[in-house]
Amino acid sequence: MTAQELKVQDKKAAQPGGETTKNEACFAPRVDIYETEREVTVVAEMPGVTVGGLDLSLEDNILTIKGRRVVQEQPGRIILAEYENGNYLRRFTVAETIDQENIGAALADGVLTVHLPKAIPAQPRKIAVKLG
Amino acid sequence: MPYVRFIDRPTFRNPWAEFERIRQGLDELSRSYFEKGEGQSRANVYPALNIYEEADRLIVTAELPWVKAADLDLSIEGDTLTIQGKRERKPDESGVSYHRREIETGSFSRAIALPVKVDAEQVGARLANGMLTITLMKASAVTPRQIQVATE
């Protein structure tokens, strides 16, 4: 049981490459990144994003996580505003060599989990020499 | 005879310039305060809430990523809505080294006084994609009623 009391963490604005034409807020999702012997796992908090709004890419060792929220009409008049709605964007440079074929991602409860398996370095092949 | 060299004199300044500068500073301060907060204080109690009002209902939304519906406890008493729950991460596997750890886990509890009386019998709550939406119907006494105007 965790005794720690959760606090509201301020959302950090993300910097897209260049300004966007749409006046939409864009936030950097909070992440956990951990590594095991076999893979690197990125866990990102993206509440409000559905699978359809997700855009993941790994290009030149840069992992880009983009999440578009389902735009829904604001119901009625806002009387208390403590958080802002917005899209998510964050980029990471992945230092490890990643096996691009086996990248897996899952989205559950507003949390995205990306598994980046490490590429197995090519084993030097031993050539047995038989005596003739 | 005192001898005043020209360069010793302080350069002439508009005596009101400093007041003008202060006034501008205060204007800027009040503007940024009002525009940003719009009179609303940023609560530091998790979760942050947005509340919308429609003619017949209140809609409370919160971002609760990683919270399971089973771990969430909502209750309403009078006009106080209480949201309680916890967020836990999976136990670490062995041999895991963290590069970043920004997501916090723990428990939360927030009670909020609703601005109007609500019907405690008609409360709907939905947790989808880490977003909690609570729909509270206003009590019939405070729901605006259309009044038919009869003509003679």
Tab-separated table of C-alpha atoms in Angstrom:
chain	number	residue	atom	x	y	z
A	1	MET	CA	0.000	0.000	0.000
A	2	THR	CA	1.369	3.320	-0.965
A	3	ALA	CA	0.965	5.908	1.693
A	4	GLN	CA	2.102	8.765	-0.460
A	5	GLU	CA	-0.493	11.405	-1.204
A	6	LEU	CA	-0.745	12.311	-4.832
A	7	LYS	CA	-0.283	15.912	-5.814
A	8	VAL	CA	-1.310	17.714	-8.913
A	9	GLN	CA	1.658	18.000	-11.204
A	10	ASP	CA	1.664	20.903	-13.578
A	11	LYS	CA	1.451	19.990	-17.194
A	12	LYS	CA	4.513	20.903	-19.123
A	13	ALA	CA	4.030	22.401	-22.524
A	14	ALA	CA	5.672	20.483	-25.321
A	15	GLN	CA	7.633	22.087	-28.098
A	16	PRO	CA	6.556	20.814	-31.442
A	17	GLY	CA	9.053	21.321	-34.216
A	18	GLY	CA	7.836	24.719	-35.287
A	19	GLU	CA	4.591	26.325	-34.373
A	20	THR	CA	1.392	24.587	-35.183
A	21	THR	CA	-1.205	26.263	-37.316
A	22	LYS	CA	-4.005	25.213	-35.035
A	23	ASN	CA	-4.238	26.971	-31.768
A	24	GLU	CA	-4.152	23.831	-29.687
A	25	ALA	CA	-2.368	23.231	-26.469
A	26	CYS	CA	0.277	20.555	-26.598
A	27	PHE	CA	1.712	18.948	-23.512
A	28	ALA	CA	4.611	16.676	-22.829
A	29	PRO	CA	3.233	13.538	-21.226
A	30	ARG	CA	4.896	12.427	-18.036
A	31	VAL	CA	6.877	9.272	-18.553
A	32	ASP	CA	8.615	6.442	-16.810
A	33	ILE	CA	11.424	4.874	-18.750
A	34	TYR	CA	13.110	1.744	-17.587
A	35	GLU	CA	15.472	-0.725	-19.002
A	36	THR	CA	16.010	-4.399	-18.530
A	37	GLU	CA	18.562	-6.639	-20.135
A	38	ARG	CA	16.195	-7.368	-22.967
A	39	GLU	CA	14.263	-4.175	-23.582
A	40	VAL	CA	13.629	-0.539	-22.904
A	41	THR	CA	10.115	0.319	-21.781
A	42	VAL	CA	8.534	3.734	-22.043
A	43	VAL	CA	5.384	4.372	-20.058
A	44	ALA	CA	3.578	7.615	-20.845
A	45	GLU	CA	0.535	9.141	-19.201
A	46	MET	CA	-1.892	10.250	-21.879
A	47	PRO	CA	-5.387	10.525	-20.481
A	48	GLY	CA	-8.113	11.040	-23.035
A	49	VAL	CA	-6.220	9.545	-25.943
A	50	THR	CA	-7.676	6.587	-27.782
A	51	VAL	CA	-5.799	4.104	-29.939
A	52	GLY	CA	-6.933	5.948	-33.053
A	53	GLY	CA	-5.341	9.180	-31.908
A	54	LEU	CA	-1.949	7.684	-31.224
A	55	ASP	CA	1.019	8.155	-33.462
A	56	LEU	CA	4.261	6.418	-32.620
A	57	SER	CA	7.404	6.449	-34.660
A	58	LEU	CA	11.034	5.528	-34.297
A	59	GLU	CA	13.202	7.201	-36.828
A	60	ASP	CA	16.938	7.773	-36.681
A	61	ASN	CA	16.906	6.670	-33.051
A	62	ILE	CA	14.303	9.269	-32.176
A	63	LEU	CA	11.161	7.932	-30.626
A	64	THR	CA	8.216	10.240	-31.123
A	65	ILE	CA	5.064	9.804	-29.108
A	66	LYS	CA	2.112	11.794	-30.337
A	67	GLY	CA	-1.359	11.584	-28.964
A	68	ARG	CA	-4.376	13.383	-30.239
A	69	ARG	CA	-7.299	13.652	-27.919
A	70	VAL	CA	-10.792	12.961	-28.976
A	71	VAL	CA	-12.125	16.433	-29.484
A	72	GLN	CA	-15.411	16.668	-27.762
A	73	GLU	CA	-17.641	19.601	-27.472
A	74	GLN	CA	-17.354	21.388	-24.229
A	75	PRO	CA	-20.545	20.688	-22.398
A	76	GLY	CA	-22.202	23.821	-21.170
A	77	ARG	CA	-20.454	26.581	-19.326
A	78	ILE	CA	-17.207	25.989	-17.496
A	79	ILE	CA	-17.394	26.930	-13.848
A	80	LEU	CA	-14.169	25.441	-12.554
A	81	ALA	CA	-11.058	24.967	-14.664
A	82	GLU	CA	-8.102	23.367	-12.999
A	83	TYR	CA	-6.541	21.568	-15.892
A	84	GLU	CA	-6.223	22.190	-19.573
A	85	ASN	CA	-7.056	19.781	-22.307
A	86	GLY	CA	-4.515	19.309	-25.008
A	87	ASN	CA	-2.664	16.965	-27.232
A	88	TYR	CA	0.494	15.170	-26.254
A	89	LEU	CA	3.889	15.189	-27.850
A	90	ARG	CA	7.272	14.021	-26.655
A	91	ARG	CA	10.455	12.906	-28.306
A	92	PHE	CA	13.280	10.821	-26.986
A	93	THR	CA	16.617	9.882	-28.387
A	94	VAL	CA	17.072	6.191	-27.868
A	95	ALA	CA	20.677	5.327	-27.246
A	96	GLU	CA	20.310	1.590	-27.557
A	97	THR	CA	20.019	-0.261	-30.805
A	98	ILE	CA	16.420	-1.312	-31.061
A	99	ASP	CA	15.028	-4.308	-32.839
A	100	GLN	CA	12.599	-2.344	-34.963
A	101	GLU	CA	10.606	-5.390	-36.008
A	102	ASN	CA	9.458	-6.261	-32.537
A	103	ILE	CA	8.369	-2.973	-31.076
A	104	GLY	CA	5.145	-3.349	-29.199
A	105	ALA	CA	2.790	-0.801	-27.717
A	106	ALA	CA	-0.287	-1.014	-25.551
A	107	LEU	CA	-2.743	1.577	-24.339
A	108	ALA	CA	-4.762	1.036	-21.198
A	109	ASP	CA	-6.398	3.376	-18.688
A	110	GLY	CA	-4.914	6.405	-20.407
A	111	VAL	CA	-1.400	5.045	-20.107
A	112	LEU	CA	0.691	4.106	-23.089
A	113	THR	CA	3.351	1.433	-22.723
A	114	VAL	CA	5.932	1.046	-25.463
A	115	HIS	CA	8.270	-1.925	-25.443
A	116	LEU	CA	11.467	-1.438	-27.364
A	117	PRO	CA	13.374	-4.703	-27.492
A	118	LYS	CA	17.108	-4.351	-27.825
A	119	ALA	CA	18.653	-5.715	-30.931
A	120	ILE	CA	20.892	-8.675	-30.311
A	121	PRO	CA	24.321	-7.820	-31.593
A	122	ALA	CA	25.380	-10.115	-34.374
A	123	GLN	CA	27.303	-13.003	-32.907
A	124	PRO	CA	30.699	-13.532	-34.460
A	125	ARG	CA	30.505	-16.826	-36.203
A	126	LYS	CA	33.076	-19.346	-35.331
A	127	ILE	CA	34.380	-21.370	-38.157
A	128	ALA	CA	35.566	-24.723	-37.238
A	129	VAL	CA	38.571	-25.788	-39.184
A	130	LYS	CA	38.895	-29.411	-39.724
A	131	LEU	CA	42.141	-30.996	-40.271
A	132	GLY	CA	42.212	-32.700	-43.580
B	1	MET	CA	32.805	80.411	-5.168
B	2	PRO	CA	31.348	77.012	-5.855
B	3	TYR	CA	32.328	75.758	-9.174
B	4	VAL	CA	29.926	73.402	-10.801
B	5	ARG	CA	31.152	71.520	-13.743
B	6	PHE	CA	28.589	70.662	-16.317
B	7	ILE	CA	29.216	66.920	-16.228
B	8	ASP	CA	28.640	66.749	-12.477
B	9	ARG	CA	25.013	67.566	-12.893
B	10	PRO	CA	22.667	64.660	-13.011
B	11	THR	CA	21.020	64.406	-16.340
B	12	PHE	CA	17.562	65.851	-16.403
B	13	ARG	CA	14.876	63.293	-15.966
B	14	ASN	CA	11.167	63.474	-16.074
B	15	PRO	CA	10.239	63.206	-12.400
B	16	TRP	CA	7.039	61.370	-13.306
B	17	ALA	CA	8.751	58.776	-15.431
B	18	GLU	CA	9.377	56.560	-12.452
B	19	PHE	CA	5.715	56.664	-11.458
B	20	GLU	CA	4.749	55.782	-14.966
B	21	ARG	CA	7.082	52.802	-14.875
B	22	ILE	CA	5.581	51.585	-11.605
B	23	ARG	CA	2.062	51.996	-12.951
B	24	GLN	CA	2.895	49.948	-16.019
B	25	GLY	CA	4.424	47.263	-13.865
B	26	LEU	CA	1.332	47.061	-11.706
B	27	ASP	CA	-0.912	46.931	-14.751
B	28	GLU	CA	1.102	44.073	-16.122
B	29	LEU	CA	1.010	42.242	-12.844
B	30	SER	CA	-2.727	42.500	-12.457
B	31	ARG	CA	-3.286	41.585	-16.074
B	32	SER	CA	-1.200	38.445	-15.926
B	33	TYR	CA	-2.825	37.469	-12.653
B	34	PHE	CA	-6.358	37.842	-13.866
B	35	GLU	CA	-5.846	36.467	-17.330
B	36	LYS	CA	-4.041	33.390	-16.242
B	37	GLY	CA	-6.057	32.373	-13.271
B	38	GLU	CA	-9.310	33.998	-14.277
B	39	GLY	CA	-10.033	34.194	-10.610
B	40	GLN	CA	-9.690	30.463	-10.189
B	41	SER	CA	-7.091	29.082	-7.945
B	42	ARG	CA	-5.066	26.133	-9.017
B	43	ALA	CA	-5.805	23.488	-6.483
B	44	ASN	CA	-2.967	21.347	-5.366
B	45	VAL	CA	-5.235	18.522	-4.374
B	46	TYR	CA	-5.272	15.624	-6.770
B	47	PRO	CA	-7.076	15.228	-9.050
B	48	ALA	CA	-7.447	18.517	-10.858
B	49	LEU	CA	-11.074	18.956	-11.850
B	50	ASN	CA	-12.973	20.754	-14.534
B	51	ILE	CA	-16.603	21.406	-13.833
B	52	TYR	CA	-19.105	22.327	-16.501
B	53	GLU	CA	-22.610	23.489	-15.938
B	54	GLU	CA	-25.566	22.867	-18.161
B	55	ALA	CA	-29.124	23.906	-17.559
B	56	ASP	CA	-30.077	20.678	-15.845
B	57	ARG	CA	-26.800	19.065	-14.876
B	58	LEU	CA	-23.234	19.456	-13.702
B	59	ILE	CA	-20.424	17.631	-15.418
B	60	VAL	CA	-17.236	17.008	-13.480
B	61	THR	CA	-14.222	15.752	-15.401
B	62	ALA	CA	-10.795	14.688	-14.186
B	63	GLU	CA	-7.739	13.138	-15.713
B	64	LEU	CA	-7.002	9.952	-13.851
B	65	PRO	CA	-4.511	7.952	-15.849
B	66	TRP	CA	-3.537	4.597	-14.441
B	67	VAL	CA	-6.465	4.506	-12.079
B	68	LYS	CA	-8.642	1.445	-12.306
B	69	ALA	CA	-12.387	1.772	-11.856
B	70	ALA	CA	-12.166	-0.712	-9.002
B	71	ASP	CA	-9.702	1.534	-7.186
B	72	LEU	CA	-11.892	4.581	-7.498
B	73	ASP	CA	-14.396	5.482	-4.860
B	74	LEU	CA	-16.974	8.188	-5.440
B	75	SER	CA	-19.504	9.339	-2.934
B	76	ILE	CA	-21.918	12.159	-2.591
B	77	GLU	CA	-23.236	13.500	0.633
B	78	GLY	CA	-25.429	16.551	0.641
B	79	ASP	CA	-23.716	18.778	-1.859
B	80	THR	CA	-20.223	17.460	-1.260
B	81	LEU	CA	-18.709	15.173	-3.838
B	82	THR	CA	-15.821	13.026	-2.691
B	83	ILE	CA	-13.389	11.366	-5.059
B	84	GLN	CA	-11.019	8.875	-3.516
B	85	GLY	CA	-8.703	6.356	-5.008
B	86	LYS	CA	-5.223	5.164	-5.512
B	87	ARG	CA	-2.764	4.663	-8.257
B	88	GLU	CA	-0.295	1.867	-8.125
B	89	ARG	CA	2.376	0.725	-10.446
B	90	LYS	CA	3.143	-2.841	-11.177
B	91	PRO	CA	5.774	-4.288	-8.903
B	92	ASP	CA	9.177	-3.889	-10.450
B	93	GLU	CA	10.695	-6.812	-12.174
B	94	SER	CA	14.148	-7.689	-11.081
B	95	GLY	CA	17.026	-6.200	-12.973
B	96	VAL	CA	15.153	-3.050	-13.924
B	97	SER	CA	16.990	0.225	-14.029
B	98	TYR	CA	14.984	3.407	-14.251
B	99	HIS	CA	16.040	6.144	-16.625
B	100	ARG	CA	13.165	8.434	-15.794
B	101	ARG	CA	10.513	8.248	-13.160
B	102	GLU	CA	8.069	11.087	-13.516
B	103	ILE	CA	4.796	9.337	-12.899
B	104	GLU	CA	3.849	9.410	-9.270
B	105	THR	CA	1.856	6.820	-7.484
B	106	GLY	CA	-0.072	7.015	-4.299
B	107	SER	CA	-3.508	7.632	-2.945
B	108	PHE	CA	-5.754	10.620	-3.339
B	109	SER	CA	-8.843	12.018	-1.779
B	110	ARG	CA	-10.663	15.122	-2.758
B	111	ALA	CA	-13.898	16.558	-1.525
B	112	ILE	CA	-15.529	19.361	-3.404
B	113	ALA	CA	-18.536	21.436	-2.526
B	114	LEU	CA	-20.861	21.582	-5.474
B	115	PRO	CA	-22.269	24.988	-6.337
B	116	VAL	CA	-25.841	23.750	-6.610
B	117	LYS	CA	-27.987	21.081	-5.021
B	118	VAL	CA	-27.876	17.817	-6.934
B	119	ASP	CA	-30.060	14.778	-7.044
B	120	ALA	CA	-28.004	12.108	-5.331
B	121	GLU	CA	-30.108	9.403	-6.952
B	122	GLN	CA	-29.146	10.357	-10.464
B	123	VAL	CA	-25.391	10.330	-10.647
B	124	GLY	CA	-23.551	8.828	-13.550
B	125	ALA	CA	-19.814	8.209	-13.618
B	126	ARG	CA	-17.665	6.888	-16.412
B	127	LEU	CA	-13.969	6.125	-16.525
B	128	ALA	CA	-12.595	5.729	-20.016
B	129	ASN	CA	-9.074	6.166	-21.345
B	130	GLY	CA	-7.973	7.619	-18.052
B	131	MET	CA	-10.662	10.284	-18.054
B	132	LEU	CA	-13.311	10.365	-15.393
B	133	THR	CA	-16.622	11.999	-16.233
B	134	ILE	CA	-19.237	12.413	-13.542
B	135	THR	CA	-22.665	13.647	-14.510
B	136	LEU	CA	-24.758	15.033	-11.700
B	137	MET	CA	-28.344	16.008	-12.304
B	138	LYS	CA	-29.406	19.138	-10.526
B	139	ALA	CA	-32.088	18.786	-7.929
B	140	SER	CA	-35.478	19.583	-9.388
B	141	ALA	CA	-35.823	22.603	-7.130
B	142	VAL	CA	-32.905	24.387	-8.813
B	143	THR	CA	-33.534	23.269	-12.365
B	144	PRO	CA	-34.814	26.182	-14.395
B	145	ARG	CA	-38.386	25.667	-15.437
B	146	GLN	CA	-39.930	27.000	-18.556
B	147	ILE	CA	-42.935	29.106	-17.818
B	148	GLN	CA	-45.605	29.252	-20.400
B	149	VAL	CA	-46.870	32.725	-20.987
B	150	ALA	CA	-50.527	32.715	-21.725
B	151	THR	CA	-51.950	35.306	-24.000
B	152	GLU	CA	-55.354	36.686	-23.498
